[in-house]
Coordinates of C-alpha atoms in Angstrom, one line a residue:
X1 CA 13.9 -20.7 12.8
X2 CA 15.8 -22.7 10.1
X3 CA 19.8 -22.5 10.5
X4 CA 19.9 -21.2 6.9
X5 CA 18.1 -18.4 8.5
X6 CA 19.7 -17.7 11.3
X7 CA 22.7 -18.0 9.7
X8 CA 21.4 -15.4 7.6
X9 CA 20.7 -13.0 10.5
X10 CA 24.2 -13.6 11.6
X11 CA 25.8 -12.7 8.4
X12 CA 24.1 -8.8 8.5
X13 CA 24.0 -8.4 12.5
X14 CA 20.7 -7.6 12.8
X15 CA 19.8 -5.6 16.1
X16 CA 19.3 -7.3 19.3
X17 CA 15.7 -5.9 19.2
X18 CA 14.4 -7.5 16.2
X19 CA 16.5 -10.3 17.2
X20 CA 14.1 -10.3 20.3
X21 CA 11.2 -10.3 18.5
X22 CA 12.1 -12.9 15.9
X23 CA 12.6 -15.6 18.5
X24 CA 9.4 -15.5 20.3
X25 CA 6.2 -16.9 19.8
X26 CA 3.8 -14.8 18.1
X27 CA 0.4 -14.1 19.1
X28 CA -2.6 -11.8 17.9
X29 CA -3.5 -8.3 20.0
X30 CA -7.4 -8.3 21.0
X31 CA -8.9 -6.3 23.2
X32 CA -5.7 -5.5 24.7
X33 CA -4.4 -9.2 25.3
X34 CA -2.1 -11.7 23.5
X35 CA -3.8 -14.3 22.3
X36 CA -3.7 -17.5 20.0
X37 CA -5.8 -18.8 17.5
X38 CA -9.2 -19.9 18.8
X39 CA -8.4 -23.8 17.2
X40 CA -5.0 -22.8 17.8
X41 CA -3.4 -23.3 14.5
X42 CA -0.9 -21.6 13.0
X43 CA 1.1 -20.7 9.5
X44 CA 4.6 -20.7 8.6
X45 CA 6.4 -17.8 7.7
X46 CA 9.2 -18.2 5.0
X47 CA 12.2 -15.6 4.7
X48 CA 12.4 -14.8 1.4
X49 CA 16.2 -14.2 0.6
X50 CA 16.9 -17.8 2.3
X51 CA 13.6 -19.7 1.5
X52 CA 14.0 -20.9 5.1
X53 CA 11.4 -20.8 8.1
X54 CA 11.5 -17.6 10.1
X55 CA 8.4 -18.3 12.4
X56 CA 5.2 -19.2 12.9
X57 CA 2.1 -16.6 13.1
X58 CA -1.3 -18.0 14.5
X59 CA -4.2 -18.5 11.8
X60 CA -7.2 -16.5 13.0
X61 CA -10.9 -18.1 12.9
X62 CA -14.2 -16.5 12.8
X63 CA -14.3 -16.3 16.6
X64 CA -11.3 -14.9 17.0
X65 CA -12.8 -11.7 14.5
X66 CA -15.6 -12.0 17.1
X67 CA -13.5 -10.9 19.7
X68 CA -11.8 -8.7 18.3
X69 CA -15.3 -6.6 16.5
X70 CA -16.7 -7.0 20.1
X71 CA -13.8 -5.3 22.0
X72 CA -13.6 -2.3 18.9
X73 CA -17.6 -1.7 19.1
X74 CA -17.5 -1.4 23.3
X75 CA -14.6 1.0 22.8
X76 CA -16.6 2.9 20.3
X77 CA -20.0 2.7 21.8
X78 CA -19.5 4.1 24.9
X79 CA -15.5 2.9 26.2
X80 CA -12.8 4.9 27.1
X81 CA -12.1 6.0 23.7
X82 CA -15.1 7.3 22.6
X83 CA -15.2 9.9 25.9
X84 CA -11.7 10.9 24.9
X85 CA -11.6 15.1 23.2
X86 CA -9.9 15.6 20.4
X87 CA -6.7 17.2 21.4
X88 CA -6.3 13.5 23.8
X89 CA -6.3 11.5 20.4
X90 CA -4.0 13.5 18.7
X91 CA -1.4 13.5 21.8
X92 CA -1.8 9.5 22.1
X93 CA -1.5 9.2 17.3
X94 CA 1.7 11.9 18.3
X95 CA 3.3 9.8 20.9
X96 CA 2.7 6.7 18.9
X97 CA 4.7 8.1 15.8
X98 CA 7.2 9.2 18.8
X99 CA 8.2 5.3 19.4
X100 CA 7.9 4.3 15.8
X101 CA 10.4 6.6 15.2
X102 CA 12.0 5.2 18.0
X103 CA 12.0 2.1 16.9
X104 CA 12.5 3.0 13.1
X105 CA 15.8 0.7 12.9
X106 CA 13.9 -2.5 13.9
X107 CA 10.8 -2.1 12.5
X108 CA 13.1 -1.7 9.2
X109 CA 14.7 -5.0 9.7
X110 CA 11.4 -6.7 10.7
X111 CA 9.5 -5.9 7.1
X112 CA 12.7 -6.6 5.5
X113 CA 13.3 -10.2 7.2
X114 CA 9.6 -10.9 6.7
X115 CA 8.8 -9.5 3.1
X116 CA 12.2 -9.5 1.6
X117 CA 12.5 -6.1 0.6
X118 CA 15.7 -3.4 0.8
X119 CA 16.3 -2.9 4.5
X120 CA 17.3 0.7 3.4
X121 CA 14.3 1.5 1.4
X122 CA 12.3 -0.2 4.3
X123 CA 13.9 2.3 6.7
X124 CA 13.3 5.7 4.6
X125 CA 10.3 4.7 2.6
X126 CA 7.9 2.2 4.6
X127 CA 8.8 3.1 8.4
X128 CA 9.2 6.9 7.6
X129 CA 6.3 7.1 5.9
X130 CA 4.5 5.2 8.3
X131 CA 5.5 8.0 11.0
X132 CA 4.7 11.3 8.5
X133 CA 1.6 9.6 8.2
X134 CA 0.3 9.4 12.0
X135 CA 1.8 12.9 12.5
X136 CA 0.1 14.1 9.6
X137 CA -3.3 12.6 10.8
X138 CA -2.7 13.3 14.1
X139 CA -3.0 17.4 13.4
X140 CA -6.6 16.3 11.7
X141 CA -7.8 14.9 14.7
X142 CA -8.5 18.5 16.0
X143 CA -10.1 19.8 13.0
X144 CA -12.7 18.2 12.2
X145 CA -16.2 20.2 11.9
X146 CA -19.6 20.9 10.6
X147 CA -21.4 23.6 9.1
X148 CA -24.0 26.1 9.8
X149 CA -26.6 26.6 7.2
X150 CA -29.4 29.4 6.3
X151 CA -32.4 27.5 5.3
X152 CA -35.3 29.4 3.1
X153 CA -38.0 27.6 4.3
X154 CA -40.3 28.9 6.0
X155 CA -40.1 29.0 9.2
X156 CA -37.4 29.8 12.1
X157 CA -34.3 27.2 11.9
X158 CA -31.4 26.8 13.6
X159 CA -30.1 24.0 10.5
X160 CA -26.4 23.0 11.1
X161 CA -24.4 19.9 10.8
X162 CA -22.5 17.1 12.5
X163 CA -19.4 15.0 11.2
X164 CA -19.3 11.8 13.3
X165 CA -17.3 8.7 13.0
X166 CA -18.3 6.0 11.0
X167 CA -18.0 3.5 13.9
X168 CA -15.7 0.5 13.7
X169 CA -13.8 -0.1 10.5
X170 CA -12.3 -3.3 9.4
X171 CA -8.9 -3.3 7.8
X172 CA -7.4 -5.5 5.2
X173 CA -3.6 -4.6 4.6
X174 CA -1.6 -6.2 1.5
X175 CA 1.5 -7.4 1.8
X176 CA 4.2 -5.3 0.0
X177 CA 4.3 -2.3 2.3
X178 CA 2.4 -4.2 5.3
X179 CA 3.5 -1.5 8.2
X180 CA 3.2 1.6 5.6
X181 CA -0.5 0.6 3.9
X182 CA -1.8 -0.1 7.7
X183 CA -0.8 3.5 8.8
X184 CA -2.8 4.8 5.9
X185 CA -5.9 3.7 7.2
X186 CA -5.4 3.7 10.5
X187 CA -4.0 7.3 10.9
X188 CA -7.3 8.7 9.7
X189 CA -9.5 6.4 11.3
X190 CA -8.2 6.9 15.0
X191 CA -8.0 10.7 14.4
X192 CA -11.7 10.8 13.2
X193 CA -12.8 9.0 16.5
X194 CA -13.4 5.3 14.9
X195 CA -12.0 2.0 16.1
X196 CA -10.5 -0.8 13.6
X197 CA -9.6 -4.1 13.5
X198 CA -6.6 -4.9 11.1
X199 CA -6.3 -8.2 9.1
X200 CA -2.5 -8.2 7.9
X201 CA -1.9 -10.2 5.0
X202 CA -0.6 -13.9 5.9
X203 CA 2.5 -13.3 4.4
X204 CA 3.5 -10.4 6.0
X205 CA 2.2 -10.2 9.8
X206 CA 5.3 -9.7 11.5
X207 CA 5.6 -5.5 11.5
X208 CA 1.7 -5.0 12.5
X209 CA 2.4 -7.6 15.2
X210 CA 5.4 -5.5 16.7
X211 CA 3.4 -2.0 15.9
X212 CA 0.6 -3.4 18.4
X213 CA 3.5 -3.7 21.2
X214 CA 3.9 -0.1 20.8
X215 CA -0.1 0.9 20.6
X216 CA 0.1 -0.5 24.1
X217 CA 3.3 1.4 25.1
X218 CA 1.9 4.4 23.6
X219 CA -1.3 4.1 26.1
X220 CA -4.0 3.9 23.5
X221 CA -7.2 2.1 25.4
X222 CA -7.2 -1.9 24.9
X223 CA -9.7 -2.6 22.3
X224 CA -9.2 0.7 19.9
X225 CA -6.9 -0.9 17.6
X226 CA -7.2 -5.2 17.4
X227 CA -4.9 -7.2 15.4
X228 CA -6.2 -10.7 13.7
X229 CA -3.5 -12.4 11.3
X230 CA -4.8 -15.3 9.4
X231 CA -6.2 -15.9 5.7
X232 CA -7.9 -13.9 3.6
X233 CA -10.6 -16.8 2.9
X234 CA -11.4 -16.7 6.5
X235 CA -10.6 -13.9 8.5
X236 CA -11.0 -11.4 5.5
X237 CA -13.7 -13.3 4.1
X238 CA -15.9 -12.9 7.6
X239 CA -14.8 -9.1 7.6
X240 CA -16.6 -8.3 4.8
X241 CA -20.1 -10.0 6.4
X242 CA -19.9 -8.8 9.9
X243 CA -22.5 -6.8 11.5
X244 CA -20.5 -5.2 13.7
X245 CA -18.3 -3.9 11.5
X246 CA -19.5 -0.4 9.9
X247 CA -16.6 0.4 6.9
X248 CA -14.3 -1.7 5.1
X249 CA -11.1 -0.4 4.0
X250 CA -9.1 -3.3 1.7
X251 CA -6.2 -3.1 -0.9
X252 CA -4.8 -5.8 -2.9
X253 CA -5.9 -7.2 -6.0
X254 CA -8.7 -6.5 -8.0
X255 CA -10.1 -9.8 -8.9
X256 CA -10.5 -10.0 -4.7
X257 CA -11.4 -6.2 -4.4
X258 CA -14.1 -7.3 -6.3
X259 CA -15.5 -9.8 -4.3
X260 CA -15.0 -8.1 -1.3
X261 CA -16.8 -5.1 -2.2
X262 CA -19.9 -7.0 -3.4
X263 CA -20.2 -9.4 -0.1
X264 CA -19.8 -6.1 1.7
X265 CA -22.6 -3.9 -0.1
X266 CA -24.8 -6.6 0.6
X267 CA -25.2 -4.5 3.9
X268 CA -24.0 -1.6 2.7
X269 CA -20.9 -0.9 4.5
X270 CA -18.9 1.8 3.8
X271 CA -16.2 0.9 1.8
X272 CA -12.5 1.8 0.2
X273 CA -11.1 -0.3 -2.3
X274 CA -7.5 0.1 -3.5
X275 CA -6.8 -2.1 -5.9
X276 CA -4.3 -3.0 -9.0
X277 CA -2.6 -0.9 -11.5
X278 CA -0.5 -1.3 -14.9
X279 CA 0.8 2.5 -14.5
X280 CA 1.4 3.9 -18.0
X281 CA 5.0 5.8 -18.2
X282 CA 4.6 8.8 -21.6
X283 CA 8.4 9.9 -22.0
X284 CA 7.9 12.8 -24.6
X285 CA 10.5 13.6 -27.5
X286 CA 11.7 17.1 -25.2
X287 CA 12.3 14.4 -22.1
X288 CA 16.0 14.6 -20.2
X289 CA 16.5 10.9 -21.9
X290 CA 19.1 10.0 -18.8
X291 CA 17.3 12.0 -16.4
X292 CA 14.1 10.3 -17.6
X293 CA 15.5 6.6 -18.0
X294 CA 16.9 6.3 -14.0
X295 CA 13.3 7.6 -13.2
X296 CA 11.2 5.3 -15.0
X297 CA 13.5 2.3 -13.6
X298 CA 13.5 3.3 -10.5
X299 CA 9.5 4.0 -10.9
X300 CA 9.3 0.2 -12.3
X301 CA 12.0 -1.7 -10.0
X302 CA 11.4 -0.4 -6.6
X303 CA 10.6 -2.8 -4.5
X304 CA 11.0 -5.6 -7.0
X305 CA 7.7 -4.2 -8.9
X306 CA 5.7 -5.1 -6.1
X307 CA 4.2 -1.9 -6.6
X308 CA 0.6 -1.0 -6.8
X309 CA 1.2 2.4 -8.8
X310 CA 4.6 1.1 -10.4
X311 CA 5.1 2.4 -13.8
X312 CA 5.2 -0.8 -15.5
X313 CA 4.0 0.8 -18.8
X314 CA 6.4 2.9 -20.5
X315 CA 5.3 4.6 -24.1
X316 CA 8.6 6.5 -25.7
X317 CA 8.3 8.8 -28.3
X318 CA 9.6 7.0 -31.5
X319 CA 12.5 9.9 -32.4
X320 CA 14.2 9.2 -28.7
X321 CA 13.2 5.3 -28.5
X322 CA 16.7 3.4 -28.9
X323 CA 18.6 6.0 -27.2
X324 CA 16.1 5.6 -24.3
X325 CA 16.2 2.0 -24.1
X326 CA 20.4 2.2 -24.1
X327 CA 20.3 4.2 -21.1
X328 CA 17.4 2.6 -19.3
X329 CA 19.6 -0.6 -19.7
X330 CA 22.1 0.8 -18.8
X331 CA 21.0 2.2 -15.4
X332 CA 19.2 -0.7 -14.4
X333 CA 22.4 -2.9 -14.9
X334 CA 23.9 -1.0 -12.0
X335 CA 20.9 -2.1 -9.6
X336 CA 22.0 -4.7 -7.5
X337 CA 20.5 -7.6 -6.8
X338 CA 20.9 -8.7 -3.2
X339 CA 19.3 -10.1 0.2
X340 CA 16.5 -7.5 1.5
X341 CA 19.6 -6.9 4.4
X342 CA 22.4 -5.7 2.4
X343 CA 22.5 -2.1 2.9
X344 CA 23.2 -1.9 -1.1
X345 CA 20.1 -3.9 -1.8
X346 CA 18.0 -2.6 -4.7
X347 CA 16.2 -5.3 -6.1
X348 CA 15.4 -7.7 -3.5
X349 CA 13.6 -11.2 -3.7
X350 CA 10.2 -11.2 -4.7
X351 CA 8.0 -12.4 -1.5
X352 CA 7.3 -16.1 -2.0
X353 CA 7.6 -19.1 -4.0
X354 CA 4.2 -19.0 -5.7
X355 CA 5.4 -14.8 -6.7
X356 CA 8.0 -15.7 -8.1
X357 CA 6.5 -18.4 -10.4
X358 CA 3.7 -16.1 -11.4
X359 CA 6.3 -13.3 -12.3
X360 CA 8.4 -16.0 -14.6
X361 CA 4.8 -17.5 -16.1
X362 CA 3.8 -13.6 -17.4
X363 CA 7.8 -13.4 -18.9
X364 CA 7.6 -16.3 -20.4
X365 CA 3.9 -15.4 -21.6
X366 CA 5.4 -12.3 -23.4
X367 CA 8.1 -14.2 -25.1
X368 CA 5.3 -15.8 -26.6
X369 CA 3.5 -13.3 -27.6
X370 CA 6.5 -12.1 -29.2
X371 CA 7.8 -9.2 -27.0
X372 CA 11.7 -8.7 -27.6
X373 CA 13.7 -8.8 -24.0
X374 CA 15.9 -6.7 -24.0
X375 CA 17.4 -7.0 -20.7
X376 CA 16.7 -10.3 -18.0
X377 CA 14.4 -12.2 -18.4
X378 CA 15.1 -15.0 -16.2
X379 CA 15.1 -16.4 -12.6
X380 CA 18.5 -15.1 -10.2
X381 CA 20.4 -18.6 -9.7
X382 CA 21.0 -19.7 -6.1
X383 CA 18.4 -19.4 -2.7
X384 CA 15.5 -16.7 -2.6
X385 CA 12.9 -15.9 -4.6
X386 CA 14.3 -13.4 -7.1
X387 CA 13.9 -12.3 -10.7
X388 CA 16.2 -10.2 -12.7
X389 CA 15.4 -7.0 -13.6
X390 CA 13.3 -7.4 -17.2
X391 CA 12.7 -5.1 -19.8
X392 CA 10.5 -5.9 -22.7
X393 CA 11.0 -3.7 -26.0
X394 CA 8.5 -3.5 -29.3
X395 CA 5.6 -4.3 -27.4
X396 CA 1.7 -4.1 -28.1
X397 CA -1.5 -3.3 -26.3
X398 CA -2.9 -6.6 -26.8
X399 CA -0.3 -8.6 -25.0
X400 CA -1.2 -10.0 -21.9
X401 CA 2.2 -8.4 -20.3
X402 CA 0.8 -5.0 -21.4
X403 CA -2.8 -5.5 -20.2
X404 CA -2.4 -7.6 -17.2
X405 CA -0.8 -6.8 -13.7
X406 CA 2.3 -8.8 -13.4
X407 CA 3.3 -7.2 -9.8
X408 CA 7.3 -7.9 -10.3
X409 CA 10.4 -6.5 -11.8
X410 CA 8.7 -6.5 -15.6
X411 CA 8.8 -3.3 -17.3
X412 CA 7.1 -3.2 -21.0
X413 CA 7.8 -0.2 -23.7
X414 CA 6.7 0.8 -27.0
X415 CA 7.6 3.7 -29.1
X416 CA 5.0 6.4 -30.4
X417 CA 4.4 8.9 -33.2
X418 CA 2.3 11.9 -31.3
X419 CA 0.5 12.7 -28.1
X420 CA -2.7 11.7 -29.0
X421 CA -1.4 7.9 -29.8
X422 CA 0.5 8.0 -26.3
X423 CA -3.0 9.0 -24.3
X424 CA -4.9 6.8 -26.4
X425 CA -2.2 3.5 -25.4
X426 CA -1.8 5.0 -21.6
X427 CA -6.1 4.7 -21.1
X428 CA -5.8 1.2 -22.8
X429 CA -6.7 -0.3 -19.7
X430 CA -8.6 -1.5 -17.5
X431 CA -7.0 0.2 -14.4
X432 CA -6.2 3.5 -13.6
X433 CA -4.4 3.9 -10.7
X434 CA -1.4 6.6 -11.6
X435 CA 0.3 7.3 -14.6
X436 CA 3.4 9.9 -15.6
X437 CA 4.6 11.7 -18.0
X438 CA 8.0 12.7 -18.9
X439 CA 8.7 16.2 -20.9
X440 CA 10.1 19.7 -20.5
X441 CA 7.5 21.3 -22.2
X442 CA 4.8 22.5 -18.9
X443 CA 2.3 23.9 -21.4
X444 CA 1.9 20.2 -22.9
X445 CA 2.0 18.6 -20.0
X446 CA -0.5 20.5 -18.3
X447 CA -2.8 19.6 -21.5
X448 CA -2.2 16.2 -21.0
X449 CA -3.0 15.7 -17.3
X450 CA -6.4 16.1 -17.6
X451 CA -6.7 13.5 -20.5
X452 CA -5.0 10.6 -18.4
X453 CA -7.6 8.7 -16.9
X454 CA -5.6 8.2 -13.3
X455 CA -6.1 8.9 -9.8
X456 CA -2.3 10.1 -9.7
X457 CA -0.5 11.7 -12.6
X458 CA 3.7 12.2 -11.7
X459 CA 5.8 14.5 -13.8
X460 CA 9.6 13.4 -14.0
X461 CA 9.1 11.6 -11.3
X462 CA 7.0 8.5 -9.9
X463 CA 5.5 7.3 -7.0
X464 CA 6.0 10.6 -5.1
X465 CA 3.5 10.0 -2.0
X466 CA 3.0 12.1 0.8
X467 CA 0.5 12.1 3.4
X468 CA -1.3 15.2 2.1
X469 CA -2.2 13.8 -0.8
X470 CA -4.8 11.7 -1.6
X471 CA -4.1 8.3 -3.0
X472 CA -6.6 6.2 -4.7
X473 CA -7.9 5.3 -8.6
X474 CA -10.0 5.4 -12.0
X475 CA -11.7 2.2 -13.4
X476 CA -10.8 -1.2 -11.9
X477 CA -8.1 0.5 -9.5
X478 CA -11.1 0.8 -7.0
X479 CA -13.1 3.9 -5.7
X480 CA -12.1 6.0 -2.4
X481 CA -9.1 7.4 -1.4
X482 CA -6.4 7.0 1.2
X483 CA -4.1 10.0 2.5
X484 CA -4.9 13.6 2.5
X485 CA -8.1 15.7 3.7
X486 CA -10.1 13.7 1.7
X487 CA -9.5 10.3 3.0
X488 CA -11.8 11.8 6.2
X489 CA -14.7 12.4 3.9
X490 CA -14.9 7.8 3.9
X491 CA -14.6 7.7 7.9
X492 CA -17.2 10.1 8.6
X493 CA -21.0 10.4 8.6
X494 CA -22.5 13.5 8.2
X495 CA -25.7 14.1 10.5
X496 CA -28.2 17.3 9.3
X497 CA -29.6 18.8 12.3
X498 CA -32.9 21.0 12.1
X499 CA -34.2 23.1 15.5
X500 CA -37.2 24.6 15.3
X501 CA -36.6 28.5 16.7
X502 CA -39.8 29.9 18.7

């Protein structure tokens, strides 16, 4: 650990626990050990608010997905886990939540250190929902059933069906809500019966590498959940080919979604695909204009735009537009710009060096292009990797800004003239992942909803997740969904089951 970091460290007083875990080496969770690298290499991790080196994390090979596909598929095909009822696995997905919560305060400070985000929107967004989410699950594990059927055949059947796990799923996790997007998937798989093995992204490893400590506190069977950090060329790559591997569930970008998904359905795996956005934002002429302006930047500048479903589109009705854009300025001057660790921290340092540039190349694009900024624009002065706040005004569909997922503190607007231009700029894209609307009037918005072409539409608000709701997109956002009963329907088989009555 660089002094610049440790001095960092020093300067907030993070816990002794994190502390702890900061300063020793790190090492992968298979099949119930601690384990380096096969070739026993390893990565750096930078802190992002300090550019300095936190740790290393060990760079998984092919074997080491070996072990770790082996140890799931003997836990599924006939190990401990698979013996265990229903009510067992939603005890051990209860207790687990029980020492996240536990442990909410660290695990807070871990995925700030490591990803550079708001230690306080770490704690009530990415750890708390991390722990709604395994309760929520956990209840499902219980519930899960066939159906009896009537068939008018001839003939004397008993006809009835079975909803069985899909087997062993591999996990790819991104890295702006690393702990957060791995409870997703693995909240539903464990309750259906499945076992996983969980590539974190290389940039963020740290909080899945602490969360397996507490899979073996909580007394989950060695071999049911298997961590593998390394690349996404290598690990991930070999994820997507493996026999032993029955589902893949990835999210990250689409361009890699992509790929993923086609090496996969080469032997038809099962697959979810979360992938990018460019959320479109309609704030209509009857809109609460302050109300609506703090919502949209908070919608766009959470997390530093490192936001899947961040609504980084914003269409405002012409008759409101420069009153809009005064108090949207307004509001997002008051956002502070900070280290992930200051407890005031809303806009925090974007996750590495190579972010960073790609966030400054797509400004500087829409300068170009001939976008107006009308607030930021520019790279913070001093260590970290941060970008102010940017607002773009007087933009148009055709800009790369506009069309293109920038995945950083870049918000773009235009004004409109009616309803029909706002849907008709909002489905302007190639994604779909979310979208929201803005307006007092309920009878137009409900006429609205169903002409957005989004798997989430958010009404004066954005981004408002909860576990019993699905979460997933149109168009090149991917296919499947995460959260809610219907995540269950992409973990489980469905086995049709004919006995022939005397």
């Amino acid at each position: 650990m660089d002094a610049i970091v440790k001095q960092y460290l020093q300067t907030y007083g993070i816990s002794e626990a994190a502390q702890r875990f900061l300063s020793k080496a790190q090492k992968m969770f298979i099949g119930g050990a601690w384990v380096d690298g096969s070739d026993g290499a390893s990565a750096e991790v930078t802190e992002p608010s300090t550019e300095g080196l936190l740790t290393h994390i060990p760079m998984g090979t092919v074997a080491d997905l070996d072990r770790a596909v082996a140890a799931a598929r003997e836990q599924f095909d006939g190990g401990e886990w698979s013996a265990l009822k229903p009510a067992e696995r939603e005890r051990l997905l209860q207790r687990l939540a029980d020492l996240i919560e536990l442990n909410a305060h660290e695990l807070a400070e871990i995925e700030s250190i490591d990803m550079g985000k708001s230690v306080s929107q770490a704690l009530e967004v990415d750890i708390q929902g991390t722990i709604d989410t395994f309760r929520y699950f956990a209840g499902w594990a219980t519930k899960i059933h066939g159906r009896t059927a009537e068939p008018s055949l001839p003939g004397n059947y008993l006809a009835y069906t079975r909803k069985e796990p899909v087997g062993v799923v591999g996990i790819i996790v991104p890295w702006n809500f690393p702990l957060q997007t791995m409870a997703w998937k693995l909240g539903a798989a464990l309750a259906t019966g499945c076992t996983v093995v969980v590539k974190p992204a290389e940039l963020t490893s740290l909080s899945a590498l602490r969360f397996a400590e507490l899979v073996q506190e909580a007394g989950i069977p060695d071999g049911v959940i298997n961590i593998v950090t390394g690349r996404g060329s290598v690990v991930g790559a070999a994820m997507a080919t493996h026999a032993g591997i029955d589902k893949l569930s990835f999210t990250g970008s689409t361009p890699v979604g992509i790929t993923v998904g086609k090496t996969a359905m080469d032997q038809m795996k099962r697959l979810t695909l979360e992938l990018g956005g460019k959320s479109a934002v309609i704030v209509r002429e009857d809109a609460d204009i302050k109300a609506a302006a703090q919502a949209v930047a908070n919608g766009v500048f959470f997390n530093s735009g490192q936001v899947c479903d961040a609504g980084t589109r914003a269409y405002i009705h012409r008759s409101i537009y420069a009153q809009f854009l005064e108090e949207l300025i307004a509001y997002t001057r008051t956002l502070k710009v900070a280290p992930g660790l200051d407890a005031e921290c809303f806009i925090s340092p974007l996750v590495s060096a190579q972010q960073q540039a790609r966030v400054l190349e797509y400004i500087e694009a829409g300068k170009q292009e001939g976008a107006e900024v009308a607030y930021g624009g520019q790279a913070v002065t001093g260590p970290g990797y941060f970008v102010e706040p940017t607002i773009f005004a007087n933009c148009r569909n055709d800009m790369r800004i506009v069309q293109e997922e920038i995945f950083g503190p870049v918000l773009v607007t235009a004004p409109f003239d009616e309803d029909d231009e706002a849907v008709e700029l909002a489905n302007d894209s190639l994604f779909g992942l979310a979208a929201a609307l803005y307006s007092n009037d309920l009878g137009r918005v409900h006429s609205l909803i169903p002409r957005l072409r989004a798997g989430s539409v958010y009404v004066n608000a954005h981004s408002t997740i909860d576990p019993c709701m699905p979460f997933g997109g149109y168009k090149q956002s991917g296919f499947g969904k995460d959260l809610g009963a219907e995540q269950l329907d992409y973990l489980l088989e469905t086995k049709a089951v004919w006995i022939t009555l005397p």
